[in-house]
Coordinates of C-alpha atoms in Angstrom, one line a residue:
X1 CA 56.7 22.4 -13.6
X2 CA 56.5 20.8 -10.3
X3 CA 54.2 23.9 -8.6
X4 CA 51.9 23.4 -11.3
X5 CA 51.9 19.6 -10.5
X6 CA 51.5 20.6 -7.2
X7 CA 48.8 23.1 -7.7
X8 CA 47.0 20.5 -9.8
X9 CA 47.0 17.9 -7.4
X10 CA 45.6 20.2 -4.8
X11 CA 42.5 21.3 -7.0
X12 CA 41.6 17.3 -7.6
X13 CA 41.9 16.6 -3.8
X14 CA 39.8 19.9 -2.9
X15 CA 37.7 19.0 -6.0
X16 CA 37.2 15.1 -4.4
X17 CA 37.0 16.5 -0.7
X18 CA 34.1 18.8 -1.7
X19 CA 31.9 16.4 -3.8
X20 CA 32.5 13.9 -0.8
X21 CA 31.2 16.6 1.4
X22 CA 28.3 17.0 -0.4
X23 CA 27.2 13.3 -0.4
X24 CA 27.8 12.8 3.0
X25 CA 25.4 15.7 3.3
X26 CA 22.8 14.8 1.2
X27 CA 23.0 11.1 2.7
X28 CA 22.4 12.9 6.1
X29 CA 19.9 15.4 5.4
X30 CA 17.9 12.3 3.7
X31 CA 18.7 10.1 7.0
X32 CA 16.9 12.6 9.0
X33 CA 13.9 13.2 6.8
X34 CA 11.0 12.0 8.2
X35 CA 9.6 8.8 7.3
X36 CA 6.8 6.5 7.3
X37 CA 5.5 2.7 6.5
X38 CA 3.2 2.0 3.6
X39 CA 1.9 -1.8 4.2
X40 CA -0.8 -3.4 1.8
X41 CA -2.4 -6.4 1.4
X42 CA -1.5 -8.9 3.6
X43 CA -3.8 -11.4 2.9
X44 CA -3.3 -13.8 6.3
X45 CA -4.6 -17.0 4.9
X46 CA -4.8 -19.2 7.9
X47 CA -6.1 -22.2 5.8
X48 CA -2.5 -23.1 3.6
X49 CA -1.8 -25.3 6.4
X50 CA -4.8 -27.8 6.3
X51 CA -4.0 -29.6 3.1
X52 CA -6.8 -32.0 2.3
X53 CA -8.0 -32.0 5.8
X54 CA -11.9 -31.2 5.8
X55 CA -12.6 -30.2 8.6
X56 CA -9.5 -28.5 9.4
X57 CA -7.8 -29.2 13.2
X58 CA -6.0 -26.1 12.7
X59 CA -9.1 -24.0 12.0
X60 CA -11.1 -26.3 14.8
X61 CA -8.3 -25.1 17.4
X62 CA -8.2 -21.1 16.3
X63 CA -12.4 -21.2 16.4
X64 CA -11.9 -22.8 20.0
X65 CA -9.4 -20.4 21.4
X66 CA -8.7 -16.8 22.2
X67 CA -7.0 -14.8 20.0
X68 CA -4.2 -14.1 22.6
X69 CA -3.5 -18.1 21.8
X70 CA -3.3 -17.7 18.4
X71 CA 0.2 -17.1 17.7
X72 CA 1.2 -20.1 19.9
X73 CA -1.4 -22.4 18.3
X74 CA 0.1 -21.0 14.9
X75 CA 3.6 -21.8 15.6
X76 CA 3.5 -25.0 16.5
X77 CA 0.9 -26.4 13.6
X78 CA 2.2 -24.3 10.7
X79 CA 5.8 -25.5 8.7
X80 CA 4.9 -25.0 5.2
X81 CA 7.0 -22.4 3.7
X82 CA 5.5 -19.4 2.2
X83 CA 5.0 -20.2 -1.7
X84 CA 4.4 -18.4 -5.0
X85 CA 0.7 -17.8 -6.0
X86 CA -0.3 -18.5 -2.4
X87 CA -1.7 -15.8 0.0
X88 CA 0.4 -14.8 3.3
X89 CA 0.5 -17.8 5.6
X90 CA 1.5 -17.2 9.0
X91 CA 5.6 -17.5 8.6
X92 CA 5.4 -14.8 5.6
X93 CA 3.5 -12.4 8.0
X94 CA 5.9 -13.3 10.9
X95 CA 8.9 -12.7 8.9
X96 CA 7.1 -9.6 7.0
X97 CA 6.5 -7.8 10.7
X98 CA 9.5 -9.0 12.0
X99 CA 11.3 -7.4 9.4
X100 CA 9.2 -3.8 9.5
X101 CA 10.1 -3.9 13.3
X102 CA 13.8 -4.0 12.3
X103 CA 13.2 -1.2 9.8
X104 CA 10.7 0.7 12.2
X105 CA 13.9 0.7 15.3
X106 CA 16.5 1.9 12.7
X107 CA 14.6 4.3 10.6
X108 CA 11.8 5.7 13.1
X109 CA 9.0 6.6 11.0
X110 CA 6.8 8.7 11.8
X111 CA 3.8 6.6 11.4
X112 CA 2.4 3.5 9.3
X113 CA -0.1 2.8 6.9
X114 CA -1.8 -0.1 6.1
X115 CA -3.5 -0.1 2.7
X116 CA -6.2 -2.9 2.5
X117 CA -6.9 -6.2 2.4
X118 CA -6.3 -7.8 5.4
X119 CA -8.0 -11.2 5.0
X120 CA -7.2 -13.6 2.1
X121 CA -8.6 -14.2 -1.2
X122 CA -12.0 -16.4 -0.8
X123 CA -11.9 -15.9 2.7
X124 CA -15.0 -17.2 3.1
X125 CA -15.1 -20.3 0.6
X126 CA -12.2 -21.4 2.7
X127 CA -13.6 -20.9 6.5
X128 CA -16.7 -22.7 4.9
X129 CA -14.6 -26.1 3.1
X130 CA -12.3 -26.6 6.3
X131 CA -14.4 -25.4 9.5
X132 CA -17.3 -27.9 11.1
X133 CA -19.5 -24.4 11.6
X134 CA -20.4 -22.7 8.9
X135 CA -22.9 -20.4 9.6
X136 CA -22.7 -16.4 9.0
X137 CA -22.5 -16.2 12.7
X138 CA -19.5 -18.8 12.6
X139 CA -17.7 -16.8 10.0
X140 CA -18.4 -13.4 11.3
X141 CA -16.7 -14.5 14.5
X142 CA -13.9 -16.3 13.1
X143 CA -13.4 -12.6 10.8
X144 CA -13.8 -10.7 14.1
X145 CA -10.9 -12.8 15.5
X146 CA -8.5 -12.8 12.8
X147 CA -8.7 -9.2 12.2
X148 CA -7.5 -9.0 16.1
X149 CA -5.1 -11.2 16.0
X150 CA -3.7 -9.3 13.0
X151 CA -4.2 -6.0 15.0
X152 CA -2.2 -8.0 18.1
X153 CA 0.8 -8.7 15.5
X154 CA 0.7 -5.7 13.8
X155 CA 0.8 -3.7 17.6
X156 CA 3.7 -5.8 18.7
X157 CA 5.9 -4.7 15.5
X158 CA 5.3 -1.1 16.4
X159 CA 4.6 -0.9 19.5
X160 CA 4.7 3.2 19.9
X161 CA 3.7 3.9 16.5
X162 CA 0.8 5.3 15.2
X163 CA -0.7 2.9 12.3
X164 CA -3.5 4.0 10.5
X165 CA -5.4 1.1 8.6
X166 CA -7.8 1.5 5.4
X167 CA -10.4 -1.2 4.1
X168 CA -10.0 -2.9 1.0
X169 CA -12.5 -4.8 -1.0
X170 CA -11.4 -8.2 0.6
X171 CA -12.0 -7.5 4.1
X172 CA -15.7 -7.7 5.2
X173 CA -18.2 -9.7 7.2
X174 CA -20.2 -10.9 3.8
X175 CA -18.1 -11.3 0.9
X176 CA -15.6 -9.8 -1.3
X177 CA -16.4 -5.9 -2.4
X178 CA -19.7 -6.4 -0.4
X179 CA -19.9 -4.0 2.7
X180 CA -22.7 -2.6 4.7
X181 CA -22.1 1.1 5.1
X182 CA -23.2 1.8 9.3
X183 CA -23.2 -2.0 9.6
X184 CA -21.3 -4.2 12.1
X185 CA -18.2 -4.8 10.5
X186 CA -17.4 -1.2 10.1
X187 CA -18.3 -0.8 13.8
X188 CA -16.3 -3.4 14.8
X189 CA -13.6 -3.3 13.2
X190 CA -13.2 0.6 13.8
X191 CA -12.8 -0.4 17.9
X192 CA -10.1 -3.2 17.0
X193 CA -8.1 -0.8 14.1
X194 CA -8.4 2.3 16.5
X195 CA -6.7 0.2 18.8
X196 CA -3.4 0.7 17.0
X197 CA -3.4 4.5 17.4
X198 CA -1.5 5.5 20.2
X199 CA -3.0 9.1 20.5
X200 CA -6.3 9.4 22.7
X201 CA -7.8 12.5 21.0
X202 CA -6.6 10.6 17.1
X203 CA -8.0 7.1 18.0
X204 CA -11.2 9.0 19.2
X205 CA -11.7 10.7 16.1
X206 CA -11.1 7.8 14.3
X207 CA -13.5 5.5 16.0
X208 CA -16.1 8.0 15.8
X209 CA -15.9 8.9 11.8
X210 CA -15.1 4.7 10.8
X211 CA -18.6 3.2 11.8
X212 CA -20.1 5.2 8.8
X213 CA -18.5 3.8 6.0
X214 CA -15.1 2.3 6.9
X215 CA -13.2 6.4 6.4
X216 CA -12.0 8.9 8.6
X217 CA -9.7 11.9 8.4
X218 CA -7.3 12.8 11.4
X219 CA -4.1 15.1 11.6
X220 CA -0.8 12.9 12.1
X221 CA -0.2 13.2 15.8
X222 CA 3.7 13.7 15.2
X223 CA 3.4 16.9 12.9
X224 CA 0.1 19.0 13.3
X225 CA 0.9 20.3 9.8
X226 CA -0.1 16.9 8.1
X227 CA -3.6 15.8 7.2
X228 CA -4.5 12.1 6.9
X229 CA -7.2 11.4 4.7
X230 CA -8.5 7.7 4.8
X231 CA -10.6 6.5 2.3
X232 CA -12.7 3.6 1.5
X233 CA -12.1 3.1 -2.4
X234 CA -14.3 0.0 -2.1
X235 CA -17.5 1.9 -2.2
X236 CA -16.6 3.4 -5.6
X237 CA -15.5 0.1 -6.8
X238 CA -17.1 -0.8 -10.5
X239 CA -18.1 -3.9 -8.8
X240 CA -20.6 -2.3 -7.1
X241 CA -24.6 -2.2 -8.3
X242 CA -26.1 -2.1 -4.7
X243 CA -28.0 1.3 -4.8
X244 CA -27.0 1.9 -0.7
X245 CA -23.6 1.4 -1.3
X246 CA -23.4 4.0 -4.6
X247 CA -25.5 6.2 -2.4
X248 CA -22.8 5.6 0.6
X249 CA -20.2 6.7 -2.0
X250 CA -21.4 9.6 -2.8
X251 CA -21.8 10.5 0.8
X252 CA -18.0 10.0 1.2
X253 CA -17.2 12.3 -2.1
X254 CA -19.3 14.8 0.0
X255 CA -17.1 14.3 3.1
X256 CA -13.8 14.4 1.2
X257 CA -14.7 17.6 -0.1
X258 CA -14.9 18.9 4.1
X259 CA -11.9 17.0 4.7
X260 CA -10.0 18.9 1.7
X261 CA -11.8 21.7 2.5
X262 CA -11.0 22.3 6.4
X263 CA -7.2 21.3 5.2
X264 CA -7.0 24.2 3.2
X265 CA -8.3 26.5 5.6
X266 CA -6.4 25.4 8.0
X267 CA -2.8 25.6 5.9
X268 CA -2.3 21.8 6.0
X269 CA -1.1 20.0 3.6
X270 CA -2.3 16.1 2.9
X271 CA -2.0 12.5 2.1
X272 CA -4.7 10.5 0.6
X273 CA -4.4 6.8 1.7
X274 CA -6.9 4.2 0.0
X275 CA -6.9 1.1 -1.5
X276 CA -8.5 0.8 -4.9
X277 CA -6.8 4.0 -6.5
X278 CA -8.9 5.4 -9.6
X279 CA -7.5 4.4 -13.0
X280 CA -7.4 1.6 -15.7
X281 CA -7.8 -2.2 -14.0
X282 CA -4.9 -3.3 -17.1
X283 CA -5.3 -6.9 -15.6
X284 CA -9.0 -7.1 -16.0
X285 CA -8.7 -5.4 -19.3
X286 CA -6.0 -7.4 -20.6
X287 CA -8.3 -11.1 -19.9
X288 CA -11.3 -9.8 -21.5
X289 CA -11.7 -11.4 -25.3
X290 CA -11.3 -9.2 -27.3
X291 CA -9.7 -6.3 -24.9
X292 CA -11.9 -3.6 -23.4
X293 CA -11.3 -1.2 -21.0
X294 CA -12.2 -1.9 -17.4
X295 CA -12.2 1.2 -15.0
X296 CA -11.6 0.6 -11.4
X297 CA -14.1 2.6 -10.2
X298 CA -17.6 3.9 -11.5
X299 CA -16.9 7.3 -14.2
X300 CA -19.2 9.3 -12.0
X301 CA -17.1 8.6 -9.0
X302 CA -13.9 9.2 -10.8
X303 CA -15.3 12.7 -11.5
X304 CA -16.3 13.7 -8.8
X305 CA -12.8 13.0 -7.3
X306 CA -11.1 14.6 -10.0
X307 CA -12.9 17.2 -9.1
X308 CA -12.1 17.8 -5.7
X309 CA -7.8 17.4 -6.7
X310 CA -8.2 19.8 -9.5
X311 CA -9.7 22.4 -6.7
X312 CA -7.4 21.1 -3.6
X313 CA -4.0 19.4 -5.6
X314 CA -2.3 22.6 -4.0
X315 CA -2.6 20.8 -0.9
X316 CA -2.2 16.9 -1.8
X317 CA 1.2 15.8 -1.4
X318 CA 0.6 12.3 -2.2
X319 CA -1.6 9.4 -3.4
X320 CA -0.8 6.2 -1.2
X321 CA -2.7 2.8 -2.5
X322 CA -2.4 -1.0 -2.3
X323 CA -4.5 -3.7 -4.2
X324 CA -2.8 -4.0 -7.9
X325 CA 0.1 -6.3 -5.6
X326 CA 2.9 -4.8 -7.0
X327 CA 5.4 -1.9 -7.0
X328 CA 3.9 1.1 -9.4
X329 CA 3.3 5.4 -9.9
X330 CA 2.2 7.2 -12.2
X331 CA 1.4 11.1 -12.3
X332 CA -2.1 12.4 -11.7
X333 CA -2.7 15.3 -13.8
X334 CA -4.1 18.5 -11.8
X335 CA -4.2 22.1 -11.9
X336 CA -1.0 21.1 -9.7
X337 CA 0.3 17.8 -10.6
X338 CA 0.0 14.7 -7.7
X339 CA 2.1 11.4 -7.2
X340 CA 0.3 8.6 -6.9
X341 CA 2.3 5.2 -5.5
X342 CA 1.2 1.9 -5.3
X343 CA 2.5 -0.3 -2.6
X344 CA 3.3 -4.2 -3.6
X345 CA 1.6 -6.8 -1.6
X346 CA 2.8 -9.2 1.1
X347 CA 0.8 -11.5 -0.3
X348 CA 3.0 -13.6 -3.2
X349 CA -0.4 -14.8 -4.3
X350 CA 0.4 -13.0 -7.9
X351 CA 3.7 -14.6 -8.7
X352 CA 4.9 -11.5 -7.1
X353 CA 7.8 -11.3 -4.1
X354 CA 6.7 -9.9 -0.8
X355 CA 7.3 -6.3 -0.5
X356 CA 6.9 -3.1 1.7
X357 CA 7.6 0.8 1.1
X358 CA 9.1 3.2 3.4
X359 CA 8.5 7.0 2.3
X360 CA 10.3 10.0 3.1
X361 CA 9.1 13.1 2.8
X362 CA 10.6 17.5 3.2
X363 CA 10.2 18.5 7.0
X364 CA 9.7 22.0 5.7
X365 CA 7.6 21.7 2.6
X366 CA 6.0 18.4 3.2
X367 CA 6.2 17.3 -0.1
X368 CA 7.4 13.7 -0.8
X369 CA 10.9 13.3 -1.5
X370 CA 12.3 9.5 -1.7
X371 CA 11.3 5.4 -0.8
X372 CA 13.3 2.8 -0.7
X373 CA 11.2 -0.6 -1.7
X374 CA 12.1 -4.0 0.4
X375 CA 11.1 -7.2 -0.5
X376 CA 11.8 -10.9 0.1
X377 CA 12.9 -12.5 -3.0
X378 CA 11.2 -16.2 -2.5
X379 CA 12.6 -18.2 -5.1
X380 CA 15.6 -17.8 -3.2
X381 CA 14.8 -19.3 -0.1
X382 CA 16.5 -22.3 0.8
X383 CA 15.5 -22.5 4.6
X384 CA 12.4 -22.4 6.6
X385 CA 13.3 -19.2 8.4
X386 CA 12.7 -16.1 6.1
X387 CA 13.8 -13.4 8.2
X388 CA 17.8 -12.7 6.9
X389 CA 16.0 -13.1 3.6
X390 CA 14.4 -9.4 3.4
X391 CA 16.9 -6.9 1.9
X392 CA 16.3 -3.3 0.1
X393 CA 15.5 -4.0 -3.8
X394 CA 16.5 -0.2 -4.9
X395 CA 15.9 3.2 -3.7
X396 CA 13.5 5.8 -6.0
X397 CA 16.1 8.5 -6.2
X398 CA 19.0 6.6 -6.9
X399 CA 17.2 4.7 -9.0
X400 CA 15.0 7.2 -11.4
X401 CA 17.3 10.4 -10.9
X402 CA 21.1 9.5 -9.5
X403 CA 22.0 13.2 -10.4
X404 CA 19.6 15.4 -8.3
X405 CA 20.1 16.0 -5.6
X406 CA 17.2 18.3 -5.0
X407 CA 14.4 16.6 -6.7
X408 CA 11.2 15.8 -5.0
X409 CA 9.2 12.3 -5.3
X410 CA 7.0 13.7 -8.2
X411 CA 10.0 15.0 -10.0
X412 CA 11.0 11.4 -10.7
X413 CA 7.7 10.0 -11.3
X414 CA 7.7 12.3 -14.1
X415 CA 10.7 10.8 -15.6
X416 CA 8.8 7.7 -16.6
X417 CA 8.8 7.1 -20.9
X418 CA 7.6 4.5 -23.0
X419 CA 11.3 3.7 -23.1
X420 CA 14.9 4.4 -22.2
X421 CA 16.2 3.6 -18.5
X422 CA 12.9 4.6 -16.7
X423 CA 10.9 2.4 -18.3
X424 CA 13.3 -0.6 -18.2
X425 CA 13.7 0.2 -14.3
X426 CA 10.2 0.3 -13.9
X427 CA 9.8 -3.0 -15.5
X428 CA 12.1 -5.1 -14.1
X429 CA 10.5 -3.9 -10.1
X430 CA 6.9 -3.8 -11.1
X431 CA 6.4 -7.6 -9.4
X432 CA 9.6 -7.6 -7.1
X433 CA 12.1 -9.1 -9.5
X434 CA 10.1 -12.6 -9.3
X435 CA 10.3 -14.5 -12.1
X436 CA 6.4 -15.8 -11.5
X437 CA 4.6 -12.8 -12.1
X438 CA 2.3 -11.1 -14.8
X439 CA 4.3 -10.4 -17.5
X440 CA 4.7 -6.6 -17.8
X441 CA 7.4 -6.6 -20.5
X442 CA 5.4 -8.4 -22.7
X443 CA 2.5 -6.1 -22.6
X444 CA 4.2 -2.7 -21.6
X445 CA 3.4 -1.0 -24.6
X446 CA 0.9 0.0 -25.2
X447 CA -1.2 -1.7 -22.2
X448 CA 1.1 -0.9 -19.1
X449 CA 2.5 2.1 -19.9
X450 CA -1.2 3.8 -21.2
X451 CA -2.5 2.3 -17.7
X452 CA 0.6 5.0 -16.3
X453 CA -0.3 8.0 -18.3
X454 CA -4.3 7.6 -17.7
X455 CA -7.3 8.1 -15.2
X456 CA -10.6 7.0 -17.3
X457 CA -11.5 4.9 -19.9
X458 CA -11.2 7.8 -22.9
X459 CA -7.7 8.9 -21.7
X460 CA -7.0 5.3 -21.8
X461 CA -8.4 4.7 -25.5
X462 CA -6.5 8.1 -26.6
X463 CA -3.4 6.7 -25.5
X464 CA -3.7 3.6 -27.0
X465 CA -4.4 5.2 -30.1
X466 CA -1.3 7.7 -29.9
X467 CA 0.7 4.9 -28.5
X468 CA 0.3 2.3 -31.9

């Protein structure tokens, strides 16, 4: 009786010993995946600060000075405490790149991307209510100057990283989803975003492919194998009429096509970064009386992409977007199926919480593999200092599928139903865990959850109909 005791207690502890093993392994081979940053709309909005003060002193002082006297300027006149339903002031994007240094030393990604939207909402209704000048040339400075100050912050958080920034539909010289494809702010702002690639040959090809229309494609300097394909999602945007701009779209399709094109040829596989993704807008749709669909970009332009990943999705690893402000996926449905994730905002402008992404994807395979969301949960701030604040809110494969330990990225973005523990997950850190945002639960079926399982308008309407 007792050997058998014995012999029992031996199989448990061998039993114990071994599935120990095996996390510590998986825990290890996951700690030395490589990695990268997915940032997205920041929103600086130097004007919180001014109050009812018209002209502005703050805005007076950051017209007057050099942008290397920004951050000074900005520390000493700016107290208020980043709020709910405002955009990023300049403590929330201190503590935000304070905090993706921290996570940059510790888990050495391989490179960053920053997914649109740079400037705050109404940009320019602001500069024009609180500055003394407000004439286009006036504003396009005052742009020119923030957008380097950002790039100056943004290169002291990493300061040997690659970071590769795409345009979204609030960053401009003119207005919001206005752009001038060849025009100044493209050119500009190519010079200052190149700036923050570290790699002469990449930063060359970058500054010479932006000027066009705000895109560029460049292989990741840290791993040959990789293809980065920036787009500007703007131009497709169904805000657009202006006949050059839809023209300039369709010049960019025809580009993507070489990018995907030279990829394949070349054995690479690639990441599509952007900031309007294609798809459903659920919160436009959802404020029109009665409800109608609103698609994010123009049919034809959703085509025409669609296109492209049903010929290339062999080689598309991942989708990467910003602008919707919070944390979402969904599967794109191709002759080989592709992730797409959307990266929450830093902006709290929403109701949302602050929030960043940091992706991990299969040395060998490339494909994406894991991300662990952080966030800074503002309702439960009690001090001026936001920094100790930031903490991980969950990570994907613990999260959507605790049991595999083999699954890829798009393997648990499939796992996503109208209900059960997905969908509840999904829910609860769609805005951040902030009890301010839109109110996903109340509309998650049908709305969100057919904005998850569809691409245009008629894919929308079938769910819908399948869904009631």
């Amino acid at each position: 009786m007792r050997s058998k005791k014995v012999f029992f207690y031996q199989l448990v502890t061998t039993f114990l010993l071994t599935i120990c093993s095996f996390t510590a392994f998986a825990a290890t081979t996951d700690d030395t995946s490589p990695r990268f940053l997915a940032i997205a709309d920041i929103h600086f909005d130097p004007f919180t600060a001014c109050g009812n003060q018209k002209p502005c002193q703050l805005i007076e002082d950051l017209r007057a000075a050099p942008t290397e006297q920004w951050e000074a300027i900005l520390t000493q006149q700016v107290k208020n405490q980043p709020k709910y339903f405002e955009d990023s002031n300049f403590l929330l994007l201190k503590s935000s790149l304070d905090e993706l240094k921290n996570i940059a030393k510790t888990k050495q990604p391989k490179f960053v991307l920053v997914l649109g939207d740079m400037l705050a909402h109404h940009f320019r209704q602001l500069y024009t209510e609180y500055s003394s000048d407000t004439s286009q040339q006036s504003y396009q400075e005052f742009v020119k100057k923030t957008l380097t100050f950002l790039k100056s912050q943004t290169a002291q958080a990493f300061p040997s990283i690659d970071v590769f920034s795409a345009v979204g539909n609030n960053d401009s010289y003119e207005d919001d989803y206005v752009s001038e494809p060849n025009g100044s702010f493209y050119q500009d702002t190519g010079k200052t975003w190149s700036d923050l690639i570290h790699a002469r040959n990449t930063r060359a090809a970058m500054q010479q492919q932006f000027p066009t229309g705000g895109y560029y494609a460049v292989n990741i300097p840290s791993d040959q194998r990789l293809r980065l394909i920036v787009m500007n999602t703007v131009l497709f945007s169904d805000h657009i009429t202006d006949n050059n701009i839809l023209d300039a779209a369709n010049e960019e399709l025809t580009w993507l096509h070489e990018q995907l094109q030279q990829a394949a040829y070349s054995g690479q596989k690639v990441i599509i970064a952007m900031h309007i993704p294609p798809g459903v807008d659920i919160y436009s749709s959802l404020k029109k009386n009665p409800f109608s669909v609103v698609e994010l970009w123009h049919p034809e332009f959703t085509q025409r992409f669609n296109d492209e990943m049903n010929q290339y999705s062999t080689y598309v690893v991942g989708i990467f977007s910003g602008h919707f402000h919070m944390d979402l996926f969904q599967v794109y449905h191709y002759q080989h199926n592709i992730p797409l994730n959307g990266t929450p905002s830093i902006s709290p402008v929403f109701g949302n919480n602050p929030g960043f992404k940091l992706f991990s994807y299969d040395e060998n395979s490339l494909e994406m593999k894991n991300y662990q969301t952080y966030y800074l949960p503002l309702s439960m701030l009690s001090a001026i200092s936001t920094q100790s604040a930031w903490t991980e809110e969950y990570d994907f494969d613990k999260t959507y599928q605790p049991t595999c330990s083999s699954c890829t990225l798009l393997d648990g973005v499939r796992t996503l139903r109208l209900t059960g523990r997905a969908a509840k997950n999904y829910k609860q850190y769609f805005n951040l865990q902030s009890p301010n945002a839109q109110p996903i639960a109340q509309f998650w079926s049908p709305y969100y959850w057919c904005e998850t399982q569809s691409m245009t308008s008629a894919e929308y309407q079938a769910c819908l109909m399948s869904t009631h």
